[in-house]
Amino acid sequence: EVARTFYDTALIAKPESAEALSAIAIIDILVGKNNEAASYAKAASQAAPGYAPGQFVKAMVDSVMESDLKSRAEAIRKNAPGGNLTADDRKRIQQMNAESNSYGKSSVEAMNLAMKLDKTNLSGRKIPTSQEAFSYFVRHNRLPLLVLPK
């Protein structure tokens, strides 16, 4: 909560802050707000396409979204009464699979760009987990200095 409030405040001061947008994407993924995380990660990558931590975070978030959509589509299949899918079920599964594939492609593109932007630290790496993205973000991000009030 405190971290999220800090970065929300940073966005008020600088709405195009790729650092704040990326941080919120990580926070949202960690608390299970995947759709919100995807929006923030996309905004971060658009705000600063040359910002490696933002692209790395986007790769992670898009990968999570891809997996989540695949899992939800599979759950529909498994929960179909008698294994019989309705036309609506088939349509939802098809939409989820298409969206999942789009996120998968976007994840690979963001990861490739992140590796290109930070060859030293990311070359040859795979798409990160949320913890790996968080660790990289903390180590390689431009975090603001906070001074306690007197």
CSV table of N, CA and C in Angstrom, one decimal:
chain,number,residue,atom,x,y,z
A,1,GLU,N,0.8,-1.2,0.0
A,1,GLU,CA,0.0,0.0,0.0
A,1,GLU,C,0.9,1.3,0.0
A,2,VAL,N,1.9,1.3,0.9
A,2,VAL,CA,2.7,2.5,1.0
A,2,VAL,C,3.5,2.7,-0.3
A,3,ALA,N,4.0,1.6,-0.8
A,3,ALA,CA,4.8,1.8,-2.1
A,3,ALA,C,3.9,2.2,-3.2
A,4,ARG,N,2.7,1.7,-3.3
A,4,ARG,CA,1.8,2.0,-4.4
A,4,ARG,C,1.4,3.5,-4.2
A,5,THR,N,1.1,4.0,-3.0
A,5,THR,CA,0.8,5.4,-2.8
A,5,THR,C,2.0,6.3,-3.2
A,6,PHE,N,3.2,5.9,-2.9
A,6,PHE,CA,4.4,6.6,-3.3
A,6,PHE,C,4.4,6.8,-4.8
A,7,TYR,N,4.2,5.7,-5.6
A,7,TYR,CA,4.3,5.8,-7.0
A,7,TYR,C,3.1,6.4,-7.6
A,8,ASP,N,1.9,6.3,-7.0
A,8,ASP,CA,0.8,7.1,-7.5
A,8,ASP,C,1.0,8.6,-7.4
A,9,THR,N,1.6,9.0,-6.3
A,9,THR,CA,2.0,10.4,-6.1
A,9,THR,C,3.0,10.8,-7.1
A,10,ALA,N,4.0,10.0,-7.4
A,10,ALA,CA,5.0,10.3,-8.4
A,10,ALA,C,4.3,10.5,-9.8
A,11,LEU,N,3.3,9.7,-10.1
A,11,LEU,CA,2.6,9.9,-11.4
A,11,LEU,C,1.8,11.2,-11.4
A,12,ILE,N,1.3,11.7,-10.3
A,12,ILE,CA,0.7,13.0,-10.3
A,12,ILE,C,1.7,14.0,-10.7
A,13,ALA,N,2.9,13.9,-10.1
A,13,ALA,CA,3.9,14.9,-10.4
A,13,ALA,C,4.4,14.8,-11.9
A,14,LYS,N,4.5,13.6,-12.4
A,14,LYS,CA,5.1,13.3,-13.7
A,14,LYS,C,4.3,12.1,-14.3
A,15,PRO,N,3.2,12.4,-15.0
A,15,PRO,CA,2.3,11.3,-15.5
A,15,PRO,C,3.0,10.4,-16.5
A,16,GLU,N,4.0,10.8,-17.1
A,16,GLU,CA,4.7,10.0,-18.1
A,16,GLU,C,5.9,9.3,-17.6
A,17,SER,N,6.1,9.2,-16.2
A,17,SER,CA,7.2,8.6,-15.6
A,17,SER,C,7.2,7.1,-15.8
A,18,ALA,N,8.2,6.7,-16.7
A,18,ALA,CA,8.3,5.2,-17.0
A,18,ALA,C,8.7,4.5,-15.7
A,19,GLU,N,9.4,5.1,-14.8
A,19,GLU,CA,9.9,4.5,-13.6
A,19,GLU,C,8.7,4.2,-12.7
A,20,ALA,N,7.8,5.2,-12.5
A,20,ALA,CA,6.6,5.0,-11.7
A,20,ALA,C,5.6,4.1,-12.3
A,21,LEU,N,5.4,4.2,-13.6
A,21,LEU,CA,4.5,3.3,-14.3
A,21,LEU,C,5.0,1.8,-14.2
A,22,SER,N,6.3,1.6,-14.3
A,22,SER,CA,6.8,0.2,-14.2
A,22,SER,C,6.7,-0.3,-12.8
A,23,ALA,N,7.0,0.6,-11.8
A,23,ALA,CA,6.9,0.1,-10.4
A,23,ALA,C,5.4,-0.3,-10.1
A,24,ILE,N,4.5,0.5,-10.5
A,24,ILE,CA,3.1,0.2,-10.3
A,24,ILE,C,2.7,-1.1,-10.9
A,25,ALA,N,3.2,-1.4,-12.1
A,25,ALA,CA,3.0,-2.7,-12.8
A,25,ALA,C,3.5,-3.8,-12.0
A,26,ILE,N,4.7,-3.7,-11.4
A,26,ILE,CA,5.2,-4.7,-10.6
A,26,ILE,C,4.4,-4.9,-9.3
A,27,ILE,N,4.0,-3.8,-8.7
A,27,ILE,CA,3.2,-3.9,-7.5
A,27,ILE,C,1.9,-4.6,-7.8
A,28,ASP,N,1.2,-4.2,-8.9
A,28,ASP,CA,-0.1,-4.8,-9.2
A,28,ASP,C,0.0,-6.3,-9.5
A,29,ILE,N,1.1,-6.7,-10.2
A,29,ILE,CA,1.3,-8.1,-10.5
A,29,ILE,C,1.4,-8.9,-9.1
A,30,LEU,N,2.2,-8.3,-8.2
A,30,LEU,CA,2.5,-9.0,-7.0
A,30,LEU,C,1.2,-9.1,-6.1
A,31,VAL,N,0.2,-8.3,-6.3
A,31,VAL,CA,-1.0,-8.4,-5.5
A,31,VAL,C,-2.1,-9.0,-6.3
A,32,GLY,N,-1.8,-9.5,-7.5
A,32,GLY,CA,-2.8,-10.2,-8.3
A,32,GLY,C,-3.7,-9.3,-9.2
A,33,LYS,N,-3.4,-8.1,-9.4
A,33,LYS,CA,-4.1,-7.2,-10.3
A,33,LYS,C,-3.5,-7.2,-11.7
A,34,ASN,N,-3.6,-8.3,-12.3
A,34,ASN,CA,-2.9,-8.5,-13.6
A,34,ASN,C,-3.4,-7.6,-14.7
A,35,ASN,N,-4.6,-7.3,-14.9
A,35,ASN,CA,-5.1,-6.4,-15.9
A,35,ASN,C,-4.6,-5.0,-15.7
A,36,GLU,N,-4.6,-4.6,-14.5
A,36,GLU,CA,-4.1,-3.2,-14.2
A,36,GLU,C,-2.6,-3.2,-14.5
A,37,ALA,N,-1.9,-4.2,-14.1
A,37,ALA,CA,-0.5,-4.3,-14.3
A,37,ALA,C,-0.2,-4.2,-15.8
A,38,ALA,N,-0.9,-4.9,-16.6
A,38,ALA,CA,-0.7,-4.9,-18.1
A,38,ALA,C,-0.9,-3.4,-18.6
A,39,SER,N,-1.9,-2.7,-18.1
A,39,SER,CA,-2.1,-1.3,-18.6
A,39,SER,C,-0.9,-0.5,-18.2
A,40,TYR,N,-0.4,-0.6,-17.0
A,40,TYR,CA,0.7,0.2,-16.5
A,40,TYR,C,2.0,-0.1,-17.2
A,41,ALA,N,2.2,-1.4,-17.5
A,41,ALA,CA,3.4,-1.9,-18.1
A,41,ALA,C,3.4,-1.4,-19.6
A,42,LYS,N,2.3,-1.4,-20.2
A,42,LYS,CA,2.2,-0.9,-21.6
A,42,LYS,C,2.5,0.6,-21.6
A,43,ALA,N,1.9,1.3,-20.7
A,43,ALA,CA,2.1,2.8,-20.6
A,43,ALA,C,3.6,3.1,-20.4
A,44,ALA,N,4.2,2.3,-19.5
A,44,ALA,CA,5.6,2.6,-19.3
A,44,ALA,C,6.5,2.3,-20.5
A,45,SER,N,6.2,1.3,-21.2
A,45,SER,CA,7.0,1.0,-22.4
A,45,SER,C,6.8,2.0,-23.5
A,46,GLN,N,5.6,2.6,-23.6
A,46,GLN,CA,5.3,3.6,-24.5
A,46,GLN,C,5.9,5.0,-24.1
A,47,ALA,N,5.9,5.2,-22.8
A,47,ALA,CA,6.4,6.5,-22.3
A,47,ALA,C,7.9,6.6,-22.5
A,48,ALA,N,8.6,5.5,-22.4
A,48,ALA,CA,10.1,5.5,-22.6
A,48,ALA,C,10.5,4.2,-23.2
A,49,PRO,N,10.4,4.1,-24.6
A,49,PRO,CA,10.8,2.9,-25.3
A,49,PRO,C,12.2,2.5,-25.1
A,50,GLY,N,13.1,3.4,-24.7
A,50,GLY,CA,14.5,3.1,-24.5
A,50,GLY,C,14.9,2.8,-23.1
A,51,TYR,N,13.9,2.6,-22.3
A,51,TYR,CA,14.1,2.3,-20.8
A,51,TYR,C,14.1,0.8,-20.6
A,52,ALA,N,15.3,0.2,-20.4
A,52,ALA,CA,15.4,-1.2,-20.3
A,52,ALA,C,14.6,-1.8,-19.1
A,53,PRO,N,14.6,-1.2,-17.9
A,53,PRO,CA,13.7,-1.8,-16.9
A,53,PRO,C,12.3,-1.8,-17.2
A,54,GLY,N,11.8,-0.8,-17.9
A,54,GLY,CA,10.4,-0.8,-18.3
A,54,GLY,C,10.1,-1.9,-19.3
A,55,GLN,N,11.0,-2.2,-20.2
A,55,GLN,CA,10.8,-3.2,-21.2
A,55,GLN,C,10.8,-4.6,-20.5
A,56,PHE,N,11.7,-4.7,-19.6
A,56,PHE,CA,11.9,-6.0,-18.8
A,56,PHE,C,10.6,-6.3,-18.0
A,57,VAL,N,10.1,-5.2,-17.4
A,57,VAL,CA,8.9,-5.4,-16.6
A,57,VAL,C,7.7,-5.7,-17.5
A,58,LYS,N,7.7,-5.1,-18.7
A,58,LYS,CA,6.6,-5.4,-19.7
A,58,LYS,C,6.7,-6.8,-20.1
A,59,ALA,N,7.9,-7.3,-20.4
A,59,ALA,CA,8.0,-8.7,-20.8
A,59,ALA,C,7.5,-9.7,-19.7
A,60,MET,N,7.7,-9.4,-18.4
A,60,MET,CA,7.2,-10.2,-17.3
A,60,MET,C,5.7,-10.1,-17.3
A,61,VAL,N,5.2,-8.9,-17.3
A,61,VAL,CA,3.7,-8.7,-17.1
A,61,VAL,C,3.0,-9.4,-18.3
A,62,ASP,N,3.5,-9.2,-19.5
A,62,ASP,CA,2.8,-9.8,-20.6
A,62,ASP,C,2.9,-11.3,-20.6
A,63,SER,N,4.0,-11.8,-20.1
A,63,SER,CA,4.1,-13.3,-19.9
A,63,SER,C,3.1,-13.8,-18.9
A,64,VAL,N,2.9,-13.1,-17.8
A,64,VAL,CA,1.9,-13.4,-16.8
A,64,VAL,C,0.5,-13.4,-17.4
A,65,MET,N,0.2,-12.4,-18.2
A,65,MET,CA,-1.1,-12.3,-18.8
A,65,MET,C,-1.3,-13.4,-19.8
A,66,GLU,N,-0.3,-13.8,-20.5
A,66,GLU,CA,-0.4,-14.9,-21.4
A,66,GLU,C,-0.7,-16.2,-20.7
A,67,SER,N,0.0,-16.5,-19.6
A,67,SER,CA,-0.3,-17.7,-18.8
A,67,SER,C,-1.6,-17.7,-18.2
A,68,ASP,N,-2.0,-16.5,-17.6
A,68,ASP,CA,-3.3,-16.4,-17.0
A,68,ASP,C,-4.5,-16.7,-18.0
A,69,LEU,N,-4.4,-16.1,-19.2
A,69,LEU,CA,-5.4,-16.3,-20.2
A,69,LEU,C,-5.5,-17.8,-20.6
A,70,LYS,N,-4.3,-18.4,-20.8
A,70,LYS,CA,-4.3,-19.9,-21.1
A,70,LYS,C,-5.0,-20.7,-20.0
A,71,SER,N,-4.7,-20.4,-18.8
A,71,SER,CA,-5.2,-21.1,-17.6
A,71,SER,C,-6.7,-20.9,-17.6
A,72,ARG,N,-7.2,-19.7,-17.8
A,72,ARG,CA,-8.6,-19.4,-17.8
A,72,ARG,C,-9.4,-20.2,-18.9
A,73,ALA,N,-8.7,-20.2,-20.1
A,73,ALA,CA,-9.3,-20.9,-21.2
A,73,ALA,C,-9.4,-22.4,-20.9
A,74,GLU,N,-8.3,-23.0,-20.3
A,74,GLU,CA,-8.3,-24.4,-19.9
A,74,GLU,C,-9.4,-24.7,-18.9
A,75,ALA,N,-9.6,-23.8,-17.9
A,75,ALA,CA,-10.6,-24.0,-16.9
A,75,ALA,C,-12.0,-24.1,-17.5
A,76,ILE,N,-12.2,-23.3,-18.5
A,76,ILE,CA,-13.5,-23.4,-19.2
A,76,ILE,C,-13.7,-24.8,-19.8
A,77,ARG,N,-12.6,-25.2,-20.5
A,77,ARG,CA,-12.7,-26.6,-21.1
A,77,ARG,C,-13.0,-27.7,-20.0
A,78,LYS,N,-12.2,-27.6,-18.9
A,78,LYS,CA,-12.3,-28.6,-17.9
A,78,LYS,C,-13.7,-28.6,-17.2
A,79,ASN,N,-14.2,-27.4,-17.1
A,79,ASN,CA,-15.5,-27.3,-16.3
A,79,ASN,C,-16.8,-27.4,-17.2
A,80,ALA,N,-16.6,-27.7,-18.4
A,80,ALA,CA,-17.8,-27.9,-19.3
A,80,ALA,C,-18.5,-29.1,-18.9
A,81,PRO,N,-19.8,-29.0,-18.6
A,81,PRO,CA,-20.6,-30.2,-18.2
A,81,PRO,C,-20.5,-31.3,-19.2
A,82,GLY,N,-20.1,-32.5,-18.8
A,82,GLY,CA,-20.0,-33.6,-19.7
A,82,GLY,C,-18.9,-33.4,-20.7
A,83,GLY,N,-18.1,-32.4,-20.6
A,83,GLY,CA,-17.0,-32.2,-21.6
A,83,GLY,C,-17.6,-31.5,-22.9
A,84,ASN,N,-18.8,-31.1,-22.8
A,84,ASN,CA,-19.5,-30.5,-24.0
A,84,ASN,C,-19.4,-28.9,-23.8
A,85,LEU,N,-18.7,-28.3,-24.7
A,85,LEU,CA,-18.6,-26.9,-24.7
A,85,LEU,C,-19.8,-26.3,-25.5
A,86,THR,N,-20.3,-25.2,-25.0
A,86,THR,CA,-21.3,-24.4,-25.7
A,86,THR,C,-20.7,-23.6,-26.7
A,87,ALA,N,-21.5,-23.0,-27.6
A,87,ALA,CA,-20.9,-22.1,-28.6
A,87,ALA,C,-20.3,-20.9,-28.0
A,88,ASP,N,-20.9,-20.4,-26.9
A,88,ASP,CA,-20.4,-19.3,-26.2
A,88,ASP,C,-19.0,-19.6,-25.5
A,89,ASP,N,-18.9,-20.8,-25.0
A,89,ASP,CA,-17.7,-21.3,-24.4
A,89,ASP,C,-16.6,-21.3,-25.4
A,90,ARG,N,-16.9,-21.9,-26.6
A,90,ARG,CA,-15.9,-22.0,-27.7
A,90,ARG,C,-15.4,-20.6,-28.1
A,91,LYS,N,-16.4,-19.7,-28.2
A,91,LYS,CA,-16.1,-18.3,-28.6
A,91,LYS,C,-15.2,-17.7,-27.5
A,92,ARG,N,-15.5,-17.8,-26.3
A,92,ARG,CA,-14.7,-17.3,-25.2
A,92,ARG,C,-13.3,-17.9,-25.2
A,93,ILE,N,-13.2,-19.2,-25.4
A,93,ILE,CA,-11.9,-19.8,-25.4
A,93,ILE,C,-11.1,-19.3,-26.6
A,94,GLN,N,-11.7,-19.2,-27.8
A,94,GLN,CA,-11.0,-18.6,-28.9
A,94,GLN,C,-10.5,-17.2,-28.7
A,95,GLN,N,-11.3,-16.4,-28.1
A,95,GLN,CA,-10.9,-15.0,-27.8
A,95,GLN,C,-9.7,-15.0,-26.8
A,96,MET,N,-9.8,-15.8,-25.8
A,96,MET,CA,-8.8,-15.9,-24.8
A,96,MET,C,-7.5,-16.4,-25.4
A,97,ASN,N,-7.6,-17.4,-26.3
A,97,ASN,CA,-6.4,-17.9,-26.9
A,97,ASN,C,-5.7,-16.8,-27.8
A,98,ALA,N,-6.6,-16.1,-28.5
A,98,ALA,CA,-6.0,-15.0,-29.4
A,98,ALA,C,-5.3,-13.9,-28.6
A,99,GLU,N,-6.0,-13.5,-27.5
A,99,GLU,CA,-5.4,-12.5,-26.6
A,99,GLU,C,-4.1,-13.0,-25.9
A,100,SER,N,-4.1,-14.3,-25.5
A,100,SER,CA,-3.0,-14.9,-24.9
A,100,SER,C,-1.8,-14.9,-25.9
A,101,ASN,N,-2.1,-15.3,-27.1
A,101,ASN,CA,-1.0,-15.3,-28.2
A,101,ASN,C,-0.5,-13.9,-28.4
A,102,SER,N,-1.3,-12.9,-28.4
A,102,SER,CA,-0.9,-11.5,-28.5
A,102,SER,C,0.0,-11.1,-27.4
A,103,TYR,N,-0.4,-11.5,-26.2
A,103,TYR,CA,0.5,-11.1,-25.0
A,103,TYR,C,1.8,-11.9,-25.1
A,104,GLY,N,1.8,-13.1,-25.5
A,104,GLY,CA,3.0,-13.9,-25.7
A,104,GLY,C,4.0,-13.3,-26.7
A,105,LYS,N,3.5,-12.8,-27.8
A,105,LYS,CA,4.3,-12.2,-28.8
A,105,LYS,C,4.8,-10.9,-28.2
A,106,SER,N,4.0,-10.1,-27.6
A,106,SER,CA,4.4,-8.8,-27.0
A,106,SER,C,5.5,-9.0,-25.9
A,107,SER,N,5.4,-10.1,-25.1
A,107,SER,CA,6.3,-10.4,-24.1
A,107,SER,C,7.7,-10.7,-24.7
A,108,VAL,N,7.8,-11.5,-25.8
A,108,VAL,CA,9.0,-11.8,-26.4
A,108,VAL,C,9.6,-10.5,-27.1
A,109,GLU,N,8.8,-9.7,-27.7
A,109,GLU,CA,9.3,-8.4,-28.3
A,109,GLU,C,9.9,-7.5,-27.2
A,110,ALA,N,9.2,-7.4,-26.1
A,110,ALA,CA,9.7,-6.5,-25.0
A,110,ALA,C,11.0,-7.0,-24.4
A,111,MET,N,11.1,-8.4,-24.3
A,111,MET,CA,12.3,-9.0,-23.8
A,111,MET,C,13.4,-8.8,-24.7
A,112,ASN,N,13.2,-8.9,-26.0
A,112,ASN,CA,14.3,-8.7,-27.0
A,112,ASN,C,14.7,-7.3,-27.0
A,113,LEU,N,13.8,-6.3,-26.8
A,113,LEU,CA,14.2,-4.9,-26.8
A,113,LEU,C,15.0,-4.7,-25.5
A,114,ALA,N,14.5,-5.2,-24.3
A,114,ALA,CA,15.2,-5.0,-23.1
A,114,ALA,C,16.7,-5.6,-23.2
A,115,MET,N,16.8,-6.7,-23.8
A,115,MET,CA,18.2,-7.3,-24.0
A,115,MET,C,19.1,-6.4,-24.9
A,116,LYS,N,18.5,-5.8,-25.9
A,116,LYS,CA,19.2,-4.9,-26.8
A,116,LYS,C,19.6,-3.7,-26.0
A,117,LEU,N,18.7,-3.2,-25.2
A,117,LEU,CA,19.0,-1.9,-24.4
A,117,LEU,C,20.0,-2.1,-23.3
A,118,ASP,N,20.1,-3.3,-22.7
A,118,ASP,CA,21.0,-3.5,-21.6
A,118,ASP,C,21.7,-4.9,-21.8
A,119,LYS,N,22.6,-4.8,-22.8
A,119,LYS,CA,23.3,-6.1,-23.2
A,119,LYS,C,24.1,-6.6,-22.0
A,120,THR,N,24.7,-5.8,-21.2
A,120,THR,CA,25.5,-6.2,-20.1
A,120,THR,C,24.7,-7.1,-19.1
A,121,ASN,N,23.6,-6.7,-18.7
A,121,ASN,CA,22.8,-7.4,-17.7
A,121,ASN,C,21.7,-8.3,-18.2
A,122,LEU,N,21.3,-8.1,-19.4
A,122,LEU,CA,20.1,-8.9,-19.8
A,122,LEU,C,20.4,-9.9,-21.0
A,123,SER,N,21.6,-9.7,-21.6
A,123,SER,CA,21.8,-10.6,-22.8
A,123,SER,C,21.7,-12.0,-22.4
A,124,GLY,N,21.0,-12.8,-23.2
A,124,GLY,CA,20.8,-14.2,-23.0
A,124,GLY,C,19.8,-14.6,-21.9
A,125,ARG,N,19.2,-13.6,-21.3
A,125,ARG,CA,18.3,-13.9,-20.2
A,125,ARG,C,16.9,-14.4,-20.8
A,126,LYS,N,16.2,-15.1,-20.0
A,126,LYS,CA,14.8,-15.5,-20.4
A,126,LYS,C,13.8,-14.5,-19.8
A,127,ILE,N,12.6,-14.6,-20.2
A,127,ILE,CA,11.6,-13.7,-19.7
A,127,ILE,C,11.5,-13.9,-18.2
A,128,PRO,N,11.5,-12.8,-17.4
A,128,PRO,CA,11.6,-12.9,-16.0
A,128,PRO,C,10.4,-13.3,-15.3
A,129,THR,N,10.5,-13.8,-14.1
A,129,THR,CA,9.4,-14.0,-13.1
A,129,THR,C,9.2,-12.6,-12.5
A,130,SER,N,8.1,-12.4,-11.7
A,130,SER,CA,7.9,-11.2,-11.1
A,130,SER,C,9.0,-10.8,-10.1
A,131,GLN,N,9.5,-11.8,-9.4
A,131,GLN,CA,10.6,-11.5,-8.5
A,131,GLN,C,11.9,-11.1,-9.2
A,132,GLU,N,12.2,-11.7,-10.3
A,132,GLU,CA,13.4,-11.3,-11.1
A,132,GLU,C,13.2,-9.9,-11.7
A,133,ALA,N,12.0,-9.6,-12.2
A,133,ALA,CA,11.8,-8.3,-12.7
A,133,ALA,C,11.9,-7.2,-11.6
A,134,PHE,N,11.4,-7.6,-10.4
A,134,PHE,CA,11.5,-6.6,-9.3
A,134,PHE,C,12.9,-6.4,-8.9
A,135,SER,N,13.7,-7.5,-8.8
A,135,SER,CA,15.1,-7.4,-8.4
A,135,SER,C,15.9,-6.5,-9.4
A,136,TYR,N,15.7,-6.8,-10.7
A,136,TYR,CA,16.4,-6.0,-11.7
A,136,TYR,C,15.9,-4.5,-11.7
A,137,PHE,N,14.7,-4.3,-11.5
A,137,PHE,CA,14.1,-2.9,-11.4
A,137,PHE,C,14.8,-2.2,-10.3
A,138,VAL,N,14.9,-2.8,-9.1
A,138,VAL,CA,15.4,-2.1,-7.9
A,138,VAL,C,16.9,-1.8,-8.2
A,139,ARG,N,17.6,-2.8,-8.8
A,139,ARG,CA,19.1,-2.6,-9.0
A,139,ARG,C,19.4,-1.6,-10.1
A,140,HIS,N,18.6,-1.5,-11.2
A,140,HIS,CA,18.9,-0.7,-12.3
A,140,HIS,C,18.0,0.4,-12.6
A,141,ASN,N,17.1,0.8,-11.7
A,141,ASN,CA,16.2,1.8,-11.9
A,141,ASN,C,16.7,3.1,-11.4
A,142,ARG,N,16.1,4.2,-11.9
A,142,ARG,CA,16.5,5.5,-11.4
A,142,ARG,C,15.4,5.9,-10.3
A,143,LEU,N,15.7,5.5,-9.1
A,143,LEU,CA,14.8,5.8,-8.0
A,143,LEU,C,15.0,7.1,-7.4
A,144,PRO,N,14.0,7.9,-7.1
A,144,PRO,CA,14.1,9.2,-6.5
A,144,PRO,C,14.7,9.1,-5.1
A,145,LEU,N,15.4,10.1,-4.7
A,145,LEU,CA,15.9,10.1,-3.3
A,145,LEU,C,14.9,10.7,-2.4
A,146,LEU,N,14.5,10.1,-1.4
A,146,LEU,CA,13.5,10.6,-0.4
A,146,LEU,C,14.2,11.1,0.8
A,147,VAL,N,13.9,12.3,1.2
A,147,VAL,CA,14.5,12.8,2.4
A,147,VAL,C,13.3,13.0,3.4
A,148,LEU,N,13.6,12.5,4.6
A,148,LEU,CA,12.6,12.6,5.7
A,148,LEU,C,12.4,14.0,6.1
A,149,PRO,N,11.2,14.5,6.3
A,149,PRO,CA,11.0,15.8,6.8
A,149,PRO,C,11.5,16.0,8.2
A,150,LYS,N,12.0,17.2,8.6
A,150,LYS,CA,12.5,17.5,9.9
A,150,LYS,C,11.5,17.9,10.8
